[in-house]
Each structure stands twice: as structure tokens, then as C-alpha cells.
């Protein structure tokens, strides 16, 4: 049973899904499209920082996408099938990648599933593709909209200001009443103040505080007091900085909420960098608010001051386990647009080419990887994690269970997390990790045994 | 700096105890914390100062461990590693084929990448090529081991896994030299390792080993004593439990089979009660084959002129006795009889498998497969480490091939209620077959299964694809 336009129309949940899919038919949105037998797959740059991975079976009409949509098939799957039906020659034959095989292994074969919430309305690919008639702009309506937005922004600023002052008071109370007591009740106490911040529209700050207990409890017992002081200190610096410059986009992002991907791409002040990037690794965290955060760390392989970037996405835990958008070690030319910041780090992909087998070496690292950290901490003192590049060294174990990175010159950096045995027996030519002020969590390393990744 | 450090410590203590820390604030910070919410401001300064001005240090001088050594065989090709990792990740529980997978890779003359798999300290089963890694994970690496030959004097300079491997090779090249080292050094090893040293003597076991084996009769470890007694029994020596042998002889009899070529057959009598059966099984464990043969007034090999007759569990117990205490000739004779007689259960061969040489394993795999049940347990047991060498023609003639085709049909179109079970069974069956086939056979079978309807990308075919792609590495 091959794939046809009428089959796609039949399986689409509704006409709006087809319309949404029509928006995704531009080839530029699909840096990867391939096939093997009846299977087709692709990567689609959606609204998230990481591209969505989409698979479809042209024989059995099953499909899978990593986007959080509850519609089945989603607009990305529909668009992929639509592109295939329109011009299958654009899907080159390729070896089936690991993420496609994984889906094959989990899939139950049988009759194709019915389209979710299939509506009785007529569904047509042709209609979906038809251009919408343009409505002429209404200056008065635009002005009203702008005034309302300005008022909303003012109200938000006022309520957030009050909430940050409450937060400073809360921090002082926790310190004065004893950090041991705080650590015993961190979940409950943080929840309460986070709720106050949510009410005041300081959503980003609320999420940061909500996640604080899990960050602290992940530390060894003897480090939690210092960890709590560091966290409170960063919060105090952040709230003060915001009150001094509430319109600063970086501070707004840290306190209220981040811009959308479209905002960043449309922002002329968002720095852009086209370079060759390597995927260092991924960190996936389940948050207390029911969202999963997926952070993909990239490293710029060319010379230049912008060494790292992080693609950050959030999706509901209910959408299930999502495979990574990239393979660690993968290299691709891309233009990234960075969220404006004093030390830009978070980015979105503006344009990406296919991955290549580039033999470029990792950039050179400074002899003391922590040498720059003090400078960075003055510029962005509230940052939770700072990516670092390490020069050649070895990993040493200190009983009972602590590990250290040691440079060939004897500089020592304490490490976080459990490391595989191989890490202790390998010679690290380069390494990259995330410094949290107390310890470094390794992400990847180039070793005498080749590339090594470190799971969180 | 020292003053600041002291101040930070006092601030920290105050907050731990639940007191204001403002009185401990360093003078240069007083202005900054004077405003409202001074404790929060003090936390900002304290946290920042701690993270940028001070670095933690280990409690003592740290030295890295020796580098993980490279192995004698090349690492599996990079392109095959993702598939291998996927197969390894899928292994769990009773159906795990992790060990056999590692053996298959070794049989093709490759080793695994240490990022994909490394032995744990207890993995004595790992193929010999991983001995250097075993010593490394046990932190027993010694720098000077490679430069000296293994002798009684240099014994302590060798790490355990490398030492055991060297002894095993020496036992083949110079059995007396190996015996001399083992006899001199076994007592210095803990029981678990004494057992492993003793097992080395199984290769080329002969009269010259008898004196040392007899000295182990009073070893502190019962396991060591048991093995020593078994080896002595194979040599026709050892304590003769005459009355026990007579008791066991009373539970069997010697019959005759064949019209023209009359052969002796051991018949194990049926017993009525479970207590009697338990006693019989215990006697088979304690009494040696030589002692039983003497009690029956016959030579060991005469008992093997025809396949034994009796209840299956009794034949199993007898086979175990032969495996443990029978001479090489007796063991081989029983093995041949079990194979020749189509009515004999193949599973009885399993207890004999530990004594098979690599050559015997290679030659027996095909005939065993031809009669094995669908789970292929016996075939894999007989094959041991001699994996990945069976041509497809052998599989096509075996009953498992028809079962495999039926399983694929069930998975693709059978009743829904059974599909999950059949799918799991199909995966396990394909894995087991993939371990046995040679590379062309694996490729051919994968193509056949795809032609029956299974998707080419189905992970159940992963091991067949891996096998097909893993061409034997030729080391010059």
C-alpha cells in the first residue's frame, strides 16, 4: 500500500494539520531527508532550538516525530510524507541511522493507526496549500494592540519588582533561620516562593528556584551548605541586576521568560555566527513542573571568542521519551543566532547544512581552564553552568569516590558525577565540561581511545 | 587572604547555626550589605568570593592510574560500533547473549572498544585476549611483567590474569614447567585462584601430576579438594570408596545390544521412591567412573560400548560422572555414543562440553544442531567459544530453520494475543542463530528473513547484520 496524496489526506487529523504542514514544505526547513526501502526520514527545523526528527513508513503509513504535538500524525510527519509524494527524488538512498532503527524496534506493526481526533471536515492538500488572502493592515488596531502590550509590560515590571524584593527577603530569612533547616525543607520552601513568583509573572525565576532543591540534593552532603550559599548569592545578584535594568533582554529572559525562536531570528541585535560546530553532548532533565529540558551543547571548531553554544528546548514529560536531535560528535556547518546577552551562550539554529566528516581538531585550550572563570563570573555572576575547554590531562581518583582532572602541568579541577572506568585509563588530549562553581561535569573528551562521551 | 578566609568560615558557621552573619562581614563589604536584605547581599559576596578566590584541593597527592593497555587484537571497525552498542544495550536477564557476543567478536579476531564494553573485576569468563584489561580493572597492572618470562621467581611480578594466561600457554608447551610453578605457588593464592590454577592442569593431565594432586587432599578449600579428586579419578587413582561403588553398582546392570556386533550397554535401573533416586544421584556424584567400572568388573570404555539406558535424569547424572571423573577415552566414547543414537537426548552432551577441545567443538556443532531443540541451548553449549563458523547449508537442513520461518509468519500475521511473545521469541532465536553462522551465512539468512516480510531495519536482525559485516581480521 504505497503513499499517495489521498492517503495523506485520509490520515491527517484535520484540515488545520494539513495547513500547518503546508507551512513546512520549504526544502530549507529540511536539512536532512533520506530513504531506505519503504522508510523515509528527515530532520525539520521547527519552533524548538533542536530540530525535530521525523520518520514515516510509506508502505504501512506509520510515522513518528520528536515534536511535542499531540496530533497524530503531526504536521511534521504530514509534511515529510507530502514532500515525498511530490518529489521522491529529493530523498536520497541512505543507510538507516540509529534513531530510525530504534523506532523500528519499538514499533508495533499492524494496521496503520486511525488519525487522532479525525474530524468529519473535508481535508484537502490543495486547499491547505492555497495562499490565504492578505488582510490590509489597520493602523488604529495596531496602535491599540501596541498600547495594550506596553501597559501589560509595565504591569509585569511592577509585579516582578515586588516579587524580587520578596525573594531577597525570603533569601535573608533562610540564611538567618539556618541552612540546615532550609536543606531539610528545601522542596516545600522553594515551592512556596516559586508560586509567589509565578503569580507575579516572574516565571523563569520561579523555575530556577523550583529546580534548586534537586541541584542541591545532587551534591554530596558536605557540599550542600556551600551550594546553598552560592545559589542564594546568585539569585540575589540576579534580582538586583534586573531591578537596575528591567528592560535588558538577558535579565528579562532570566527573570520573566525567554523569547521565542522567531523573536531571536527576527532580532537584528541577536549576534549570529556561521561556523563549523561539533555536538559535544546532550543533557536531558526532568523538571518538577512536568517539563523535560533538553540541552544540546555545541562547540565552535573555528578560531574565535565564541567557543560554545547551547540549544535549549522544553517539552511536556507526557509526550514520552524523545531521542536526541543530534549524535554526539556530529559536525555540521551552521549559522547560529544567539539570544542577546553579555556573554552569549543560548542559541537557535538559523541555518544548517548536512553533517560532514570534518577532520578538524578541537581548538586549543588555555593552560588553566578556570583562569577565565573569574572574569566570566563578574560579567554573568548568576550563571549556573559555564562551559569550559580543558587542555591535555588525565583523570585521577581520590578515594572514596572523588575524581579530579589533572593537567599535564599539575592543575587540578574537581569533577562531578560517576565516570566510566575507561576515563581513568585514558589520556585526555582535550575535554569539555560544565563548571558549576564547585565542580566540573565532563561532557566529552578526545582521548587516545578516540572520542569519549560522558552521560549526565 | 587569610583574614577573608576566616571571615567566610565564620559567616558560613553563622548561617549553618541559624544566626545573622552580618557581624562577621569583612570591613570592605560593609557598605554593600548595609541596605535592606543585607544577608542576601552578603550571600552574593560570599558565594562569589568562594567560587573565584579559592580552589579546592585533594587531601593528598594524586597520581593517575596506568593507561589502559591496548590489546593484541584490533578494535572492531568503527562503523559497526553503533549496532554493537544497540545489541549490548538490549541484553538483559535470562535471554542475554552478551558473553556469546563478546566471544563471537573475539572469534572474528577483534576486540571491543573499551567505551562499549570492559570486563568487570569478576569477569573471569572473558576471553583470554582481555586479560590485560582484567588486570587493569583489578588494579593489578605491573609495569615489569611483560619483560620477564614466567618462572617461580618471577611469579609475583605478573598480574593475575596475565599470569594465568601465561601458565595456560606454558602447560601446552611445557606441561612439567607449568606444573612446577603451580605446585610451588598455589598455596600462596586464595582458594578461588587455587581453583583456577588447578583447572590449568586439566590440559594434558597425566601421571606426573598425580603427586601434586594427592597433596591437595588436605587443601583448606573443599572445592580444590573436589577438583583434585576428580582429576586423580581420571588418572585411575584416588581413594576407592569400595562400598559406595558397590552400592551404586547395585543400581545398574550391564546388558547386551546388537545381534551380530554384541556390545555392552549400561542399564540404569528404574527406582520407585524419590529417596532412592536422590541416593542414586548422590552416589553418581561421589563415586568415580573407574570405581564403578571396577565394581562392575569391567573397563571404563566397556561401559560406553553402547549408549546408556535408563530414566533421562539418571543418564544425565551418569554423564556428569563421566565428565568429572572419566578418562579422556571414556568421555569421548560416551560422547560418540550419544551422537550416534538418534534416540538419545542431545541435552546430555552439555555436561561433557567443558572437556571438549576447540577442534571437537567445531566438528560437533553441525551434528548437534541437526538434532537440537528450538532453543539451541545444547548447540551453543557445545560450540562454546567456537562461534561464527557454521555454513548456512547446515542451518537449512536443521529443524530450527522451519521453526524460524513459522515464527516470522506468526509475528507478521499471527493472532494479536501471541504476537508479543512470538516477537520476543523470534528476536532470541535470530540472535542464537546469528551467533553460530559464518558471515556469508548470516548475510544470506538476513536476506531470506527480509524476503519473508520482516523489515530490513528491524533491530531483531541486528546481530545477523553485525555478523555479516564482521569479516575475520587476518593478523599477519
XYZ file of N, CA and C in Angstrom, chain A residues 189-387:
597
model
N 9.819 24.799 50.825
C 10.062 26.239 50.903
C 10.232 26.843 49.523
N 10.950 26.122 48.668
C 11.183 26.664 47.326
C 9.874 26.699 46.537
N 9.063 25.695 46.737
C 7.764 25.655 46.030
C 6.930 26.891 46.350
N 6.954 27.228 47.629
C 6.117 28.351 48.084
C 6.563 29.648 47.448
N 7.839 29.943 47.510
C 8.308 31.211 46.955
C 8.217 31.187 45.444
N 8.381 30.004 44.834
C 8.257 29.913 43.374
C 6.835 30.246 42.945
N 5.860 29.781 43.738
C 4.459 30.076 43.418
C 4.205 31.584 43.459
N 4.799 32.261 44.436
C 4.662 33.726 44.541
C 5.221 34.374 43.284
N 6.363 33.864 42.803
C 7.000 34.455 41.631
C 6.181 34.185 40.370
N 5.583 33.004 40.291
C 4.734 32.684 39.130
C 3.552 33.650 39.088
N 2.952 33.860 40.252
C 1.813 34.786 40.306
C 2.201 36.170 39.830
N 3.455 36.542 40.095
C 3.924 37.875 39.738
C 4.496 37.908 38.320
N 4.346 36.815 37.581
C 4.806 36.717 36.191
C 6.318 36.605 36.052
N 7.008 36.238 37.135
C 8.447 36.006 37.039
C 8.675 34.513 36.865
N 8.175 33.989 35.745
C 8.153 32.543 35.516
C 9.520 31.904 35.457
N 10.471 32.558 34.767
C 11.805 31.961 34.616
C 12.500 31.868 35.967
N 12.368 32.906 36.758
C 12.980 32.898 38.090
C 12.338 31.833 38.966
N 11.026 31.699 38.836
C 10.296 30.676 39.596
C 10.809 29.286 39.237
N 11.025 29.006 37.932
C 11.513 27.684 37.521
C 12.895 27.430 38.085
N 13.716 28.469 38.092
C 15.070 28.281 38.600
C 15.045 27.900 40.072
N 14.164 28.563 40.837
C 14.082 28.261 42.265
C 13.451 26.897 42.480
N 12.494 26.558 41.655
C 11.836 25.253 41.768
C 12.821 24.109 41.575
N 13.814 24.327 40.736
C 14.806 23.273 40.464
C 15.979 23.303 41.440
N 16.029 24.304 42.301
C 17.174 24.451 43.204
C 17.329 23.243 44.139
N 16.246 22.759 44.751
C 16.419 21.610 45.656
C 17.073 20.413 44.968
N 16.672 20.099 43.730
C 17.272 18.919 43.086
C 18.738 19.175 42.781
N 19.107 20.439 42.454
C 20.536 20.726 42.238
C 21.308 20.528 43.532
N 20.734 20.998 44.656
C 21.444 20.905 45.933
C 21.518 19.467 46.420
N 20.423 18.740 46.266
C 20.406 17.368 46.777
C 21.270 16.440 45.929
N 21.609 16.867 44.712
C 22.520 16.070 43.884
C 23.964 16.183 44.369
N 24.227 17.181 45.227
C 25.594 17.359 45.728
C 25.879 16.384 46.859
N 27.144 16.023 47.054
C 27.490 15.247 48.258
C 27.087 16.060 49.487
N 26.736 15.392 50.563
C 26.224 16.048 51.758
C 27.081 17.212 52.240
N 28.401 16.995 52.235
C 29.303 18.025 52.797
C 29.396 19.268 51.919
N 28.824 19.239 50.721
C 28.905 20.393 49.822
C 27.614 21.190 49.761
N 26.583 20.734 50.447
C 25.271 21.350 50.246
C 25.156 22.729 50.862
N 25.798 22.940 52.001
C 25.723 24.268 52.640
C 26.346 25.298 51.701
N 27.554 24.994 51.231
C 28.213 25.939 50.318
C 27.422 26.079 49.029
N 26.822 24.986 48.586
C 25.995 25.031 47.377
C 24.801 25.959 47.564
N 24.165 25.885 48.752
C 23.006 26.743 49.035
C 23.428 28.213 49.085
N 24.556 28.488 49.707
C 25.040 29.886 49.784
C 25.288 30.405 48.364
N 25.919 29.575 47.536
C 26.206 30.005 46.158
C 24.909 30.267 45.392
N 23.928 29.382 45.547
C 22.652 29.564 44.833
C 21.953 30.834 45.285
N 21.879 31.051 46.600
C 21.225 32.251 47.120
C 21.952 33.495 46.643
N 23.270 33.424 46.654
C 24.066 34.571 46.233
C 23.785 34.936 44.792
N 23.699 33.917 43.930
C 23.434 34.186 42.514
C 22.050 34.779 42.334
N 21.103 34.274 43.086
C 19.742 34.813 42.981
C 19.717 36.287 43.391
N 20.425 36.603 44.475
C 20.448 37.983 44.954
C 21.075 38.903 43.911
N 22.124 38.425 43.253
C 22.772 39.234 42.216
C 21.849 39.409 41.022
N 21.113 38.379 40.694
C 20.220 38.437 39.541
C 19.074 39.420 39.780
N 18.479 39.340 40.984
C 17.338 40.221 41.239
C 17.784 41.679 41.259
N 18.953 41.952 41.848
C 19.463 43.315 41.866
C 19.750 43.825 40.454
N 20.354 42.940 39.658
C 20.684 43.343 38.288
C 19.403 43.650 37.510
N 18.389 42.814 37.703
C 17.145 43.048 36.959
C 16.504 44.364 37.372
N 16.464 44.624 38.678
C 15.830 45.861 39.146
C 16.590 47.073 38.603
N 17.893 46.925 38.406
C 18.679 48.044 37.862
C 18.452 48.204 36.368
N 18.112 47.128 35.668
C 17.938 47.202 34.195
C 16.842 46.245 33.749
N 15.580 46.525 34.058
C 14.496 45.572 33.768
C 14.262 45.346 32.283
N 14.726 46.252 31.438
C 14.498 46.075 30.011
C 15.639 45.328 29.326
N 16.683 45.045 30.083
C 17.792 44.286 29.483
C 17.264 42.916 29.063
N 17.457 42.531 27.780
C 16.851 41.278 27.311
C 17.376 40.053 28.042
N 18.662 40.074 28.391
C 19.230 38.902 29.070
C 18.605 38.744 30.452
N 18.477 39.875 31.167
C 17.919 39.815 32.508
C 16.432 39.476 32.451
N 15.776 39.990 31.458
C 14.348 39.702 31.296
C 14.159 38.193 31.082
N 15.064 37.627 30.294
C 14.982 36.198 29.992
C 15.181 35.372 31.253
N 16.111 35.818 32.114
C 16.429 35.061 33.326
C 15.342 35.174 34.376
N 14.588 36.290 34.322
C 13.613 36.533 35.389
C 12.181 36.243 34.926
N 11.838 36.721 33.751
C 10.441 36.609 33.314
C 10.258 35.424 32.359
N 10.973 35.429 31.273
C 10.841 34.327 30.329
C 11.601 34.620 29.054
N 11.904 33.547 28.319
C 12.733 33.682 27.122
C 11.902 34.077 25.910
N 12.595 34.678 24.975
C 11.953 34.997 23.702
C 11.711 33.699 22.926
N 10.865 33.787 21.923
C 10.654 32.620 21.065
C 11.783 32.553 20.052
N 11.869 31.426 19.406
C 12.870 31.246 18.369
C 12.682 32.287 17.265
N 11.436 32.534 16.910
C 11.153 33.509 15.848
C 11.605 34.905 16.263
N 11.408 35.230 17.552
C 11.858 36.539 18.044
C 13.367 36.676 17.865
N 14.091 35.631 18.220
C 15.550 35.696 18.135
C 15.982 35.847 16.683
N 15.366 35.064 15.805
C 15.753 35.127 14.389
C 15.434 36.476 13.788
N 14.372 37.121 14.299
C 13.972 38.407 13.736
C 14.712 39.573 14.379
N 15.440 39.322 15.458
C 16.087 40.393 16.232
C 17.414 40.808 15.579
N 17.531 42.040 15.097
C 18.784 42.465 14.463
C 19.946 42.519 15.452
N 19.640 42.588 16.758
C 20.701 42.646 17.773
C 21.154 41.265 18.221
N 20.495 40.239 17.728
C 20.902 38.874 18.114
C 22.159 38.512 17.332
N 23.278 38.311 18.026
C 24.518 38.021 17.297
C 24.396 36.710 16.529
N 25.002 36.690 15.357
C 24.970 35.476 14.552
C 26.391 35.013 14.287
N 26.531 33.730 14.175
C 27.851 33.192 13.880
C 27.701 31.973 12.987
N 28.308 32.042 11.820
C 28.322 30.889 10.913
C 29.666 30.206 11.089
N 29.647 28.946 11.392
C 30.908 28.244 11.615
C 30.680 26.739 11.485
N 31.735 26.009 11.768
C 31.635 24.551 11.833
C 31.463 24.188 13.310
N 30.401 23.463 13.615
C 30.059 23.156 15.001
C 30.143 21.661 15.246
N 30.589 21.326 16.442
C 30.556 19.916 16.844
C 29.564 19.758 17.993
N 28.789 18.694 17.934
C 27.861 18.396 19.027
C 28.664 17.735 20.145
N 28.775 18.421 21.267
C 29.531 17.850 22.391
C 28.721 16.773 23.090
N 27.464 17.100 23.356
C 26.636 16.129 24.066
C 25.307 16.755 24.427
N 24.523 15.983 25.085
C 23.170 16.404 25.413
C 22.928 16.197 26.899
N 22.127 17.110 27.490
C 21.711 16.917 28.877
C 20.194 16.997 28.927
N 19.582 15.939 29.392
C 18.122 15.907 29.469
C 17.741 15.826 30.944
N 16.878 16.735 31.364
C 16.488 16.779 32.781
C 14.974 16.809 32.894
N 14.445 16.016 33.798
C 13.009 16.095 34.071
C 12.800 17.089 35.195
N 11.971 18.110 34.933
C 11.792 19.177 35.925
C 10.567 18.930 36.782
N 10.511 19.651 37.850
C 9.388 19.475 38.777
C 8.087 19.986 38.174
N 8.185 20.885 37.205
C 6.956 21.436 36.634
C 6.384 20.560 35.523
N 6.916 19.353 35.358
C 6.370 18.439 34.353
C 6.966 18.615 32.981
N 7.913 19.522 32.846
C 8.586 19.692 31.562
C 9.918 18.952 31.570
N 10.330 18.569 30.393
C 11.661 17.990 30.239
C 12.507 19.019 29.507
N 13.661 19.310 30.059
C 14.544 20.244 29.348
C 15.611 19.446 28.612
N 15.808 19.818 27.369
C 16.796 19.129 26.536
C 17.829 20.165 26.106
N 19.039 20.038 26.599
C 20.103 20.998 26.281
C 21.130 20.295 25.418
N 21.333 20.803 24.207
C 22.357 20.259 23.311
C 23.515 21.249 23.289
N 24.684 20.791 23.723
C 25.861 21.654 23.786
C 26.674 21.519 22.500
N 27.002 22.668 21.930
C 27.785 22.713 20.696
C 29.098 23.435 20.950
N 30.114 23.067 20.176
C 31.408 23.739 20.268
C 31.812 24.233 18.892
N 32.258 25.481 18.842
C 32.721 26.092 17.603
C 34.138 25.593 17.315
N 34.329 24.948 16.172
C 35.635 24.373 15.873
C 36.598 25.375 15.244
N 36.069 26.557 14.873
C 36.942 27.559 14.250
C 37.544 28.462 15.322
N 38.518 29.257 14.901
C 39.110 30.240 15.827
C 38.062 31.286 16.162
N 38.188 31.916 17.316
C 37.241 32.986 17.628
C 36.814 32.909 19.079
N 36.274 34.017 19.587
C 35.950 34.080 21.012
C 34.692 33.273 21.392
N 33.757 33.099 20.448
C 32.519 32.383 20.784
C 32.772 30.885 20.654
N 33.108 30.278 21.762
C 33.512 28.883 21.729
C 32.337 27.920 21.812
N 31.328 28.265 22.628
C 30.258 27.315 22.899
C 28.889 27.890 22.577
N 27.934 26.996 22.410
C 26.530 27.384 22.270
C 25.687 26.269 22.871
N 24.506 26.639 23.359
C 23.588 25.611 23.863
C 22.223 25.817 23.214
N 21.675 24.722 22.674
C 20.317 24.732 22.128
C 19.416 24.169 23.220
N 18.420 24.949 23.600
C 17.603 24.559 24.746
C 16.151 24.408 24.324
N 15.573 23.264 24.645
C 14.166 23.009 24.354
C 13.482 22.486 25.590
N 12.169 22.733 25.649
C 11.368 22.192 26.740
C 10.157 21.524 26.128
N 9.819 20.364 26.636
C 8.609 19.716 26.149
C 7.979 18.921 27.292
N 6.656 18.681 27.190
C 5.978 18.007 28.304
C 6.476 16.581 28.475
N 6.626 16.155 29.729
C 7.053 14.789 30.014
C 6.035 13.780 29.481
N 4.787 14.209 29.348
C 3.751 13.276 28.889
C 3.931 12.884 27.435
N 4.733 13.626 26.672
C 4.934 13.236 25.273
C 5.904 12.074 25.172
N 6.450 11.657 26.305
C 7.254 10.453 26.299
C 8.712 10.714 26.014
N 9.475 9.635 25.975
C 10.911 9.715 25.775
C 11.218 10.195 24.365
N 12.094 11.175 24.292
C 12.461 11.722 22.985
C 13.918 11.389 22.711
N 14.187 10.888 21.528
C 15.597 10.629 21.226
C 16.276 11.942 20.899
N 17.592 11.999 21.061
C 18.327 13.230 20.821
C 18.217 13.679 19.382
N 18.301 15.001 19.207
C 18.198 15.530 17.853
C 19.489 15.295 17.087
N 20.604 15.211 17.805
C 21.900 15.042 17.156
C 22.642 13.874 17.785
N 23.653 13.423 17.043
C 24.526 12.383 17.579
C 25.766 13.073 18.146
N 26.147 12.813 19.392
C 27.364 13.429 19.932
C 28.545 13.143 19.018
N 29.323 14.206 18.747
C 30.452 14.053 17.832
C 30.114 14.492 16.416
N 28.833 14.617 16.134
C 28.401 15.038 14.798
C 28.913 16.459 14.530
N 29.319 16.724 13.301
C 29.825 18.056 12.943
C 29.031 18.572 11.754
N 28.639 19.824 11.834
C 27.896 20.396 10.708
C 28.159 21.893 10.639
N 28.161 22.405 9.391
C 28.238 23.865 9.243
C 26.868 24.444 9.532
N 26.844 25.514 10.286
C 25.552 26.112 10.624
C 25.756 27.573 10.993
N 24.675 28.314 10.811
C 24.663 29.673 11.323
C 23.764 29.685 12.541
N 24.330 30.077 13.665
C 23.539 30.145 14.891
C 23.188 31.593 15.183
N 21.988 31.795 15.689
C 21.568 33.107 16.172
C 21.507 33.010 17.686
N 22.262 33.861 18.368
C 22.343 33.799 19.816
C 21.320 34.727 20.455
N 20.764 34.245 21.547
C 19.930 35.128 22.359
C 20.838 36.247 22.863
N 20.451 37.495 22.699
C 21.330 38.604 23.107
C 21.698 38.508 24.585
N 22.994 38.624 24.868
C 23.466 38.526 26.248
C 24.867 39.117 26.304
N 25.321 39.416 27.515
C 26.669 39.971 27.643
C 27.706 38.910 27.280
N 27.445 37.672 27.627
C 28.276 36.553 27.166
C 27.329 35.555 26.521
N 27.038 35.721 25.225
C 26.015 34.881 24.590
C 26.345 33.404 24.701
N 25.323 32.617 24.946
C 25.511 31.173 25.042
C 24.311 30.437 24.420
N 23.113 30.800 24.864
C 21.940 30.114 24.321
C 21.698 30.602 22.892
N 21.376 29.617 22.017
C 21.238 29.968 20.603
C 20.157 29.120 19.958
N 19.809 29.527 18.739
C 18.956 28.697 17.888
C 19.674 28.557 16.549
N 19.320 27.527 15.820
C 19.934 27.311 14.514
C 19.172 28.115 13.477
N 19.858 29.061 12.842
C 19.211 29.862 11.798
C 19.249 29.108 10.470
N 20.383 28.459 10.260
C 20.540 27.720 9.005
C 21.532 26.598 9.264
N 21.260 25.435 8.696
C 22.190 24.312 8.933
C 22.366 23.513 7.656
N 23.596 23.095 7.397
C 23.868 22.205 6.277
C 24.025 20.784 6.801
N 24.120 19.859 5.879
C 24.223 18.450 6.311
C 25.519 18.208 7.056
N 25.460 17.225 7.938
C 26.651 16.887 8.725
C 27.762 16.410 7.808
N 29.009 16.706 8.202
C 30.153 16.333 7.365
C 31.199 15.627 8.217
N 32.061 14.903 7.526
C 33.177 14.237 8.210
C 34.370 15.157 8.204
N 34.350 16.164 9.040
C 35.464 17.123 9.048
C 36.532 16.633 10.016
N 37.801 16.609 9.568
C 38.849 16.112 10.460
C 39.394 17.183 11.409
N 38.746 18.367 11.433
C 39.304 19.458 12.247
C 39.522 19.030 13.684
N 40.670 19.480 14.200
C 40.972 19.195 15.598
C 40.168 20.137 16.479
N 40.074 19.788 17.738
C 39.455 20.684 18.699
C 40.328 21.916 18.852
N 39.708 23.047 19.194
C 40.506 24.246 19.406
C 41.441 24.078 20.612
N 42.494 24.928 20.629
C 43.436 24.866 21.760
C 42.777 25.432 23.011
N 43.084 24.838 24.137
C 42.531 25.327 25.395
C 43.610 26.059 26.176
N 43.192 26.971 27.036
C 44.151 27.671 27.892
C 44.749 26.684 28.882
N 45.950 26.950 29.325
C 46.629 26.041 30.248
C 45.822 25.872 31.541
N 45.218 26.966 32.045
C 44.387 26.878 33.242
C 42.931 27.083 32.827
N 42.140 26.004 32.784
C 40.773 26.126 32.295
C 39.902 27.034 33.169
N 40.290 27.195 34.449
C 39.485 28.032 35.333
C 39.966 29.485 35.336
N 40.986 29.745 34.550
C 41.561 31.087 34.548
C 40.587 32.171 34.133
N 39.704 31.833 33.182
C 38.738 32.799 32.666
C 37.477 32.908 33.500
N 37.288 31.947 34.365
C 36.001 31.820 35.055
C 35.727 33.047 35.913
N 36.749 33.570 36.561
C 36.555 34.742 37.431
C 36.030 35.913 36.609
N 36.640 36.104 35.430
C 36.225 37.189 34.532
C 34.773 36.991 34.117
N 34.431 35.776 33.735
C 33.051 35.483 33.313
C 32.091 35.666 34.474
N 32.522 35.302 35.656
C 31.644 35.411 36.831
C 31.353 36.864 37.170
N 32.243 37.778 36.781
C 31.968 39.206 37.012
C 30.909 39.700 36.031
N 30.935 39.142 34.810
C 30.004 39.599 33.771
C 28.628 38.957 33.952
N 28.623 37.669 34.209
C 27.346 36.956 34.366
C 27.395 36.178 35.684
N 27.336 36.853 36.812
C 27.559 36.178 38.095
C 26.430 35.220 38.484
N 25.283 35.296 37.804
C 24.164 34.436 38.186
C 24.131 33.152 37.380
N 25.088 32.989 36.458
C 25.039 31.816 35.577
C 25.236 30.541 36.396
N 24.427 29.527 36.135
C 24.504 28.280 36.900
C 25.641 27.396 36.382
N 25.779 27.350 35.045
C 26.814 26.494 34.464
C 27.620 27.267 33.432
N 28.916 27.058 33.442
C 29.795 27.713 32.469
C 30.540 26.636 31.708
N 30.431 26.602 30.379
C 31.181 25.578 29.631
C 32.659 25.928 29.586
